[in-house]
Short mmCIF file of C-alpha atoms in Angstrom, two decimals:
data_model
loop_
_atom_site.label_atom_id
_atom_site.label_comp_id
_atom_site.label_asym_id
_atom_site.label_seq_id
_atom_site.Cartn_x
_atom_site.Cartn_y
_atom_site.Cartn_z
CA UNK H 1197 103.55 94.70 68.89
CA UNK H 1198 106.42 93.93 66.54
CA UNK H 1199 108.38 96.76 65.05
CA UNK H 1200 110.75 96.83 62.11
CA UNK H 1201 113.19 99.48 63.22
CA UNK H 1202 115.22 101.71 60.95
CA UNK H 1203 118.53 103.13 62.11
CA UNK H 1204 119.00 106.88 61.81
CA UNK H 1205 122.05 106.16 59.69
CA UNK H 1206 124.83 103.62 59.54
CA UNK H 1207 127.05 105.63 61.89
CA UNK H 1208 124.29 105.41 64.48
CA UNK H 1209 124.30 101.64 64.05
CA UNK H 1210 128.03 101.59 64.65
CA UNK H 1211 128.07 103.89 67.68
CA UNK H 1212 124.90 102.83 69.41
CA UNK H 1213 121.39 101.54 68.99
CA UNK H 1214 119.38 104.74 68.88
CA UNK H 1215 116.35 104.28 66.70
CA UNK H 1216 114.50 107.24 65.26
CA UNK H 1217 111.86 105.55 63.15
CA UNK H 1218 109.86 102.38 63.48
CA UNK H 1219 107.29 100.51 61.44
CA UNK H 1220 104.66 98.39 63.12
CA UNK H 1221 104.46 94.90 61.63
CA UNK H 1222 101.46 92.69 62.36
CA UNK H 1223 102.14 89.37 64.08
CA UNK H 1224 99.28 87.07 63.09
CA UNK H 1225 96.52 88.84 64.95
CA UNK H 1226 93.23 87.15 65.78
CA UNK H 1227 90.96 87.77 62.79
CA UNK H 1228 88.29 89.35 65.00
CA UNK H 1229 90.79 91.99 66.15
CA UNK H 1230 92.37 92.89 62.81
CA UNK H 1231 90.46 96.11 62.20
CA UNK H 1232 90.64 97.28 65.81
CA UNK H 1233 94.38 96.73 65.97
CA UNK H 1234 94.96 98.49 62.66
CA UNK H 1235 92.98 101.50 63.86
CA UNK H 1236 94.88 101.54 67.17
CA UNK H 1237 98.32 101.38 65.55
CA UNK H 1238 97.53 103.99 62.91
CA UNK H 1239 96.34 106.32 65.66
CA UNK H 1240 99.66 105.85 67.49
CA UNK H 1241 101.46 106.82 64.29
CA UNK H 1242 99.60 110.14 64.26
CA UNK H 1243 100.95 111.08 67.67
CA UNK H 1244 103.97 113.37 67.92
CA UNK H 1245 105.69 111.59 70.81
CA UNK H 1246 106.33 108.22 69.17
CA UNK H 1247 109.01 106.82 66.85
CA UNK H 1248 106.29 104.80 65.10
CA UNK H 1249 105.86 106.37 61.68
CA UNK H 1250 104.22 103.65 59.64
CA UNK H 1251 102.30 100.41 59.78
CA UNK H 1252 102.00 97.16 57.87
CA UNK H 1253 98.67 95.98 59.17
CA UNK H 1254 97.19 92.52 59.29
CA UNK H 1255 94.83 91.49 56.54
CA UNK H 1256 93.40 88.44 54.82
CA UNK H 1257 93.68 88.92 51.04
CA UNK H 1258 91.62 85.80 50.27
CA UNK H 1259 88.56 86.99 52.20
CA UNK H 1260 85.51 87.98 50.18
CA UNK H 1261 85.30 91.29 52.05
CA UNK H 1262 89.00 92.19 51.79
CA UNK H 1263 88.30 95.28 49.68
CA UNK H 1264 85.70 96.38 52.21
CA UNK H 1265 88.19 95.81 55.04
CA UNK H 1266 90.77 98.04 53.35
CA UNK H 1267 88.38 100.85 52.45
CA UNK H 1268 88.48 102.78 55.78
CA UNK H 1269 92.29 102.80 55.74
CA UNK H 1270 92.90 103.81 52.14
CA UNK H 1271 94.51 107.21 51.87
CA UNK H 1272 96.00 107.01 55.36
CA UNK H 1273 99.59 108.22 54.93
CA UNK H 1274 100.82 105.99 57.75
CA UNK H 1275 99.56 102.79 56.12
CA UNK H 1276 102.37 101.15 54.16
CA UNK H 1277 101.03 97.70 53.44
CA UNK H 1278 99.47 94.46 54.61
CA UNK H 1279 100.82 91.15 55.88
CA UNK H 1280 99.36 87.74 56.53
CA UNK H 1281 101.76 85.28 58.14
CA UNK H 1282 101.97 82.29 55.81
CA UNK H 1283 103.97 79.91 57.98
CA UNK H 1284 101.30 79.39 60.62
CA UNK H 1285 99.43 76.04 60.81
CA UNK H 1286 96.30 77.69 59.42
CA UNK H 1287 98.09 78.61 56.18
CA UNK H 1288 98.56 75.42 54.20
CA UNK H 1289 101.20 75.07 51.50
CA UNK H 1290 99.96 76.62 48.27
CA UNK H 1291 97.37 78.83 49.99
CA UNK H 1292 98.97 82.01 48.64
CA UNK H 1293 98.38 80.77 45.08
CA UNK H 1294 94.63 80.34 45.37
CA UNK H 1295 92.74 82.66 42.99
CA UNK H 1296 91.13 84.62 45.82
CA UNK H 1297 94.44 85.25 47.56
CA UNK H 1298 96.15 86.33 44.35
CA UNK H 1299 93.31 88.72 43.54
CA UNK H 1300 93.51 90.23 47.04
CA UNK H 1301 97.24 90.88 46.69
CA UNK H 1302 96.67 92.39 43.24
CA UNK H 1303 94.15 94.69 44.89
CA UNK H 1304 96.89 95.94 47.21
CA UNK H 1305 98.97 96.99 44.24
CA UNK H 1306 95.99 98.83 42.77
CA UNK H 1307 95.66 100.66 46.09
CA UNK H 1308 99.35 101.57 46.18
CA UNK H 1309 99.99 99.26 49.13
CA UNK H 1310 102.69 96.65 49.65
CA UNK H 1311 102.52 93.03 50.76
CA UNK H 1312 104.98 91.53 53.23
CA UNK H 1313 105.72 87.87 52.50
CA UNK H 1314 106.38 85.82 55.63
CA UNK H 1315 106.76 82.21 54.47
CA UNK H 1316 108.29 78.83 55.15
CA UNK H 1317 111.66 78.37 53.42
CA UNK H 1318 110.32 75.37 51.51
CA UNK H 1319 107.61 77.56 49.93
CA UNK H 1320 109.72 80.33 48.43
CA UNK H 1321 108.88 78.75 45.09
CA UNK H 1322 105.24 79.66 45.76
CA UNK H 1323 106.36 83.21 46.48
CA UNK H 1324 107.95 83.34 43.03
CA UNK H 1325 104.63 82.41 41.40
CA UNK H 1326 102.67 84.91 43.54
CA UNK H 1327 105.03 87.78 42.75
CA UNK H 1328 104.91 86.91 39.04
CA UNK H 1329 101.10 87.00 39.18
CA UNK H 1330 101.02 90.39 40.92
CA UNK H 1331 103.39 92.49 38.85
CA UNK H 1332 101.93 95.80 40.06
CA UNK H 1333 102.30 94.98 43.75
CA UNK H 1334 105.51 95.70 45.67
CA UNK H 1335 106.57 92.75 47.85
CA UNK H 1336 108.88 92.61 50.84
CA UNK H 1337 110.12 89.11 51.67
CA UNK H 1338 110.54 88.89 55.45
CA UNK H 1339 113.28 87.21 57.47
CA UNK H 1340 115.61 86.28 54.60
CA UNK H 1341 112.89 83.93 53.43
CA UNK H 1342 113.28 82.15 56.78
CA UNK H 1343 116.40 80.49 55.41
CA UNK H 1344 117.32 77.48 57.59
CA UNK H 1345 120.49 78.44 59.45
CA UNK H 1346 121.39 74.92 60.63
CA UNK H 1347 120.46 72.95 57.50
CA UNK H 1348 123.22 70.82 56.02
CA UNK H 1349 121.84 71.43 52.54
CA UNK H 1350 120.27 74.80 51.69
CA UNK H 1351 120.48 74.28 47.93
CA UNK H 1352 116.75 74.45 47.19
CA UNK H 1353 116.22 77.53 49.35
CA UNK H 1354 119.22 79.21 47.69
CA UNK H 1355 117.92 78.47 44.21
CA UNK H 1356 114.42 79.66 45.05
CA UNK H 1357 115.80 82.89 46.53
CA UNK H 1358 117.78 83.46 43.35
CA UNK H 1359 114.64 82.93 41.25
CA UNK H 1360 112.71 85.34 43.44
CA UNK H 1361 115.44 87.98 43.28
CA UNK H 1362 115.20 88.03 39.48
CA UNK H 1363 111.76 89.62 39.83
CA UNK H 1364 111.97 93.39 40.11
CA UNK H 1365 108.93 93.98 42.33
CA UNK H 1366 110.33 92.25 45.41
CA UNK H 1367 112.95 93.21 48.01
CA UNK H 1368 114.13 91.27 51.05
CA UNK H 1369 114.18 92.12 54.72
CA UNK H 1370 117.18 90.95 56.73
CA UNK H 1371 115.48 90.07 59.98
CA UNK H 1372 114.02 87.34 62.11
CA UNK H 1373 116.39 84.44 61.57
CA UNK H 1374 118.05 84.84 64.97
CA UNK H 1375 114.95 83.22 66.49
CA UNK H 1376 116.13 79.95 64.93
CA UNK H 1377 119.34 80.11 66.95
CA UNK H 1378 120.23 77.44 69.45
CA UNK H 1379 121.92 78.00 72.77
CA UNK H 1380 125.37 79.64 72.52
CA UNK H 1381 124.82 80.79 68.96
CA UNK H 1382 127.25 83.09 67.18
CA UNK H 1383 127.11 85.39 64.17
CA UNK H 1384 128.81 82.61 62.17
CA UNK H 1385 125.64 80.51 62.50
CA UNK H 1386 123.59 83.26 60.84
CA UNK H 1387 126.17 84.33 58.26
CA UNK H 1388 125.52 81.80 55.44
CA UNK H 1389 121.82 82.68 55.16
CA UNK H 1390 122.40 86.41 55.55
CA UNK H 1391 125.30 86.54 53.10
CA UNK H 1392 123.38 84.59 50.47
CA UNK H 1393 120.46 86.98 50.88
CA UNK H 1394 122.64 90.08 50.63
CA UNK H 1395 124.49 88.78 47.58
CA UNK H 1396 121.40 87.50 45.81
CA UNK H 1397 119.25 90.61 46.19
CA UNK H 1398 122.09 93.11 46.01
CA UNK H 1399 122.73 96.26 48.07
CA UNK H 1400 119.74 98.20 46.70
CA UNK H 1401 117.12 95.59 47.64
CA UNK H 1402 117.86 94.51 51.21
CA UNK H 1403 116.70 96.24 54.38
CA UNK H 1404 117.39 95.70 58.04
CA UNK H 1405 114.55 95.02 60.47
CA UNK H 1406 114.77 94.48 64.20
CA UNK H 1407 111.93 91.96 64.56
CA UNK H 1408 111.54 93.23 68.11
CA UNK H 1409 110.27 91.89 70.47
CA UNK H 1410 110.14 88.50 68.71
CA UNK H 1411 113.94 88.49 68.41
CA UNK H 1412 114.21 88.52 72.21
CA UNK H 1413 113.16 84.87 72.26
CA UNK H 1414 116.81 84.12 71.46
CA UNK H 1415 118.75 87.39 71.60
CA UNK H 1416 118.60 90.93 72.85
CA UNK H 1417 118.02 93.60 70.25
CA UNK H 1418 121.64 94.71 70.72
CA UNK H 1419 122.95 91.16 70.18
CA UNK H 1420 121.00 90.83 66.93
CA UNK H 1421 122.24 94.17 65.59
CA UNK H 1422 125.83 93.48 66.60
CA UNK H 1423 125.72 90.03 64.97
CA UNK H 1424 124.52 91.58 61.73
CA UNK H 1425 127.18 94.30 61.96
CA UNK H 1426 129.83 91.59 62.37
CA UNK H 1427 128.54 89.73 59.31
CA UNK H 1428 128.52 92.87 57.15
CA UNK H 1429 131.76 94.42 58.43
CA UNK H 1430 133.60 93.73 55.16
CA UNK H 1431 130.91 95.33 53.04
CA UNK H 1432 131.24 98.99 52.10
CA UNK H 1433 129.98 101.79 54.31
CA UNK H 1434 127.68 102.85 51.47
CA UNK H 1435 126.11 99.38 51.25
CA UNK H 1436 125.66 99.24 55.02
CA UNK H 1437 123.93 102.63 55.01
CA UNK H 1438 121.52 101.25 52.44
CA UNK H 1439 120.92 98.10 54.50
CA UNK H 1440 120.45 99.80 57.85
CA UNK H 1441 118.59 102.91 56.71
CA UNK H 1442 118.27 104.12 53.15
CA UNK H 1443 116.47 101.17 51.55
CA UNK H 1444 113.81 100.93 54.25
CA UNK H 1445 113.10 104.64 54.00
CA UNK H 1446 112.72 104.33 50.24
CA UNK H 1447 110.76 101.07 50.10
CA UNK H 1448 108.30 101.95 52.85
CA UNK H 1449 108.14 105.64 51.92
CA UNK H 1450 109.15 106.95 55.33
CA UNK H 1451 110.27 110.34 54.02
#
């Protein structure tokens, strides 16, 4: 169960790590369990004693029965969108540009749902083409486009991120990249990728996500938040409020 947490406000992020709202984010669920998991998570969202207030469920846009799969969930106020992890071995390069996949993502836009892009850094160029082909669908690029934090040359990833940011129907989630960290990592290792993302997409189109519990493979939740706070300490309080709270509330419609 991965959650993209939203801070109550930036002051909360400074003073502590209290989280008041969370969005469930699918983590490459077994296809046979997609519907059952979606139903389970959406039911949790309905409960009064949980910080979970929304869900981006798993889905397979290229499947012939994708519209049928979505039908029981349409109209559910807790459903915010769909994700299919595109950096797993089963998702070959270029898969997201197949006609069936493109049509499935276009269907999400028609249904008022978003698509979270979780891709290899070398395939951000494919993301550009997909977003261009689905102009009525809102996209959220996950994990800073999985920018390689230790690469000696990030030129192609940087250029592709800049191309993607020129498209108005995509925003970027600042999350996930700490799992690339090696032993004894510091915020300085993450800073080049994060700063390029923040600068390229601008303060209105970036949103923090905890990527918990996946982030705990390399860092505690607190360590990840504090590293990001250190990287953004010279940015304005207003921009940090947008990053840690306001943009996620707006993009995912958390109210």
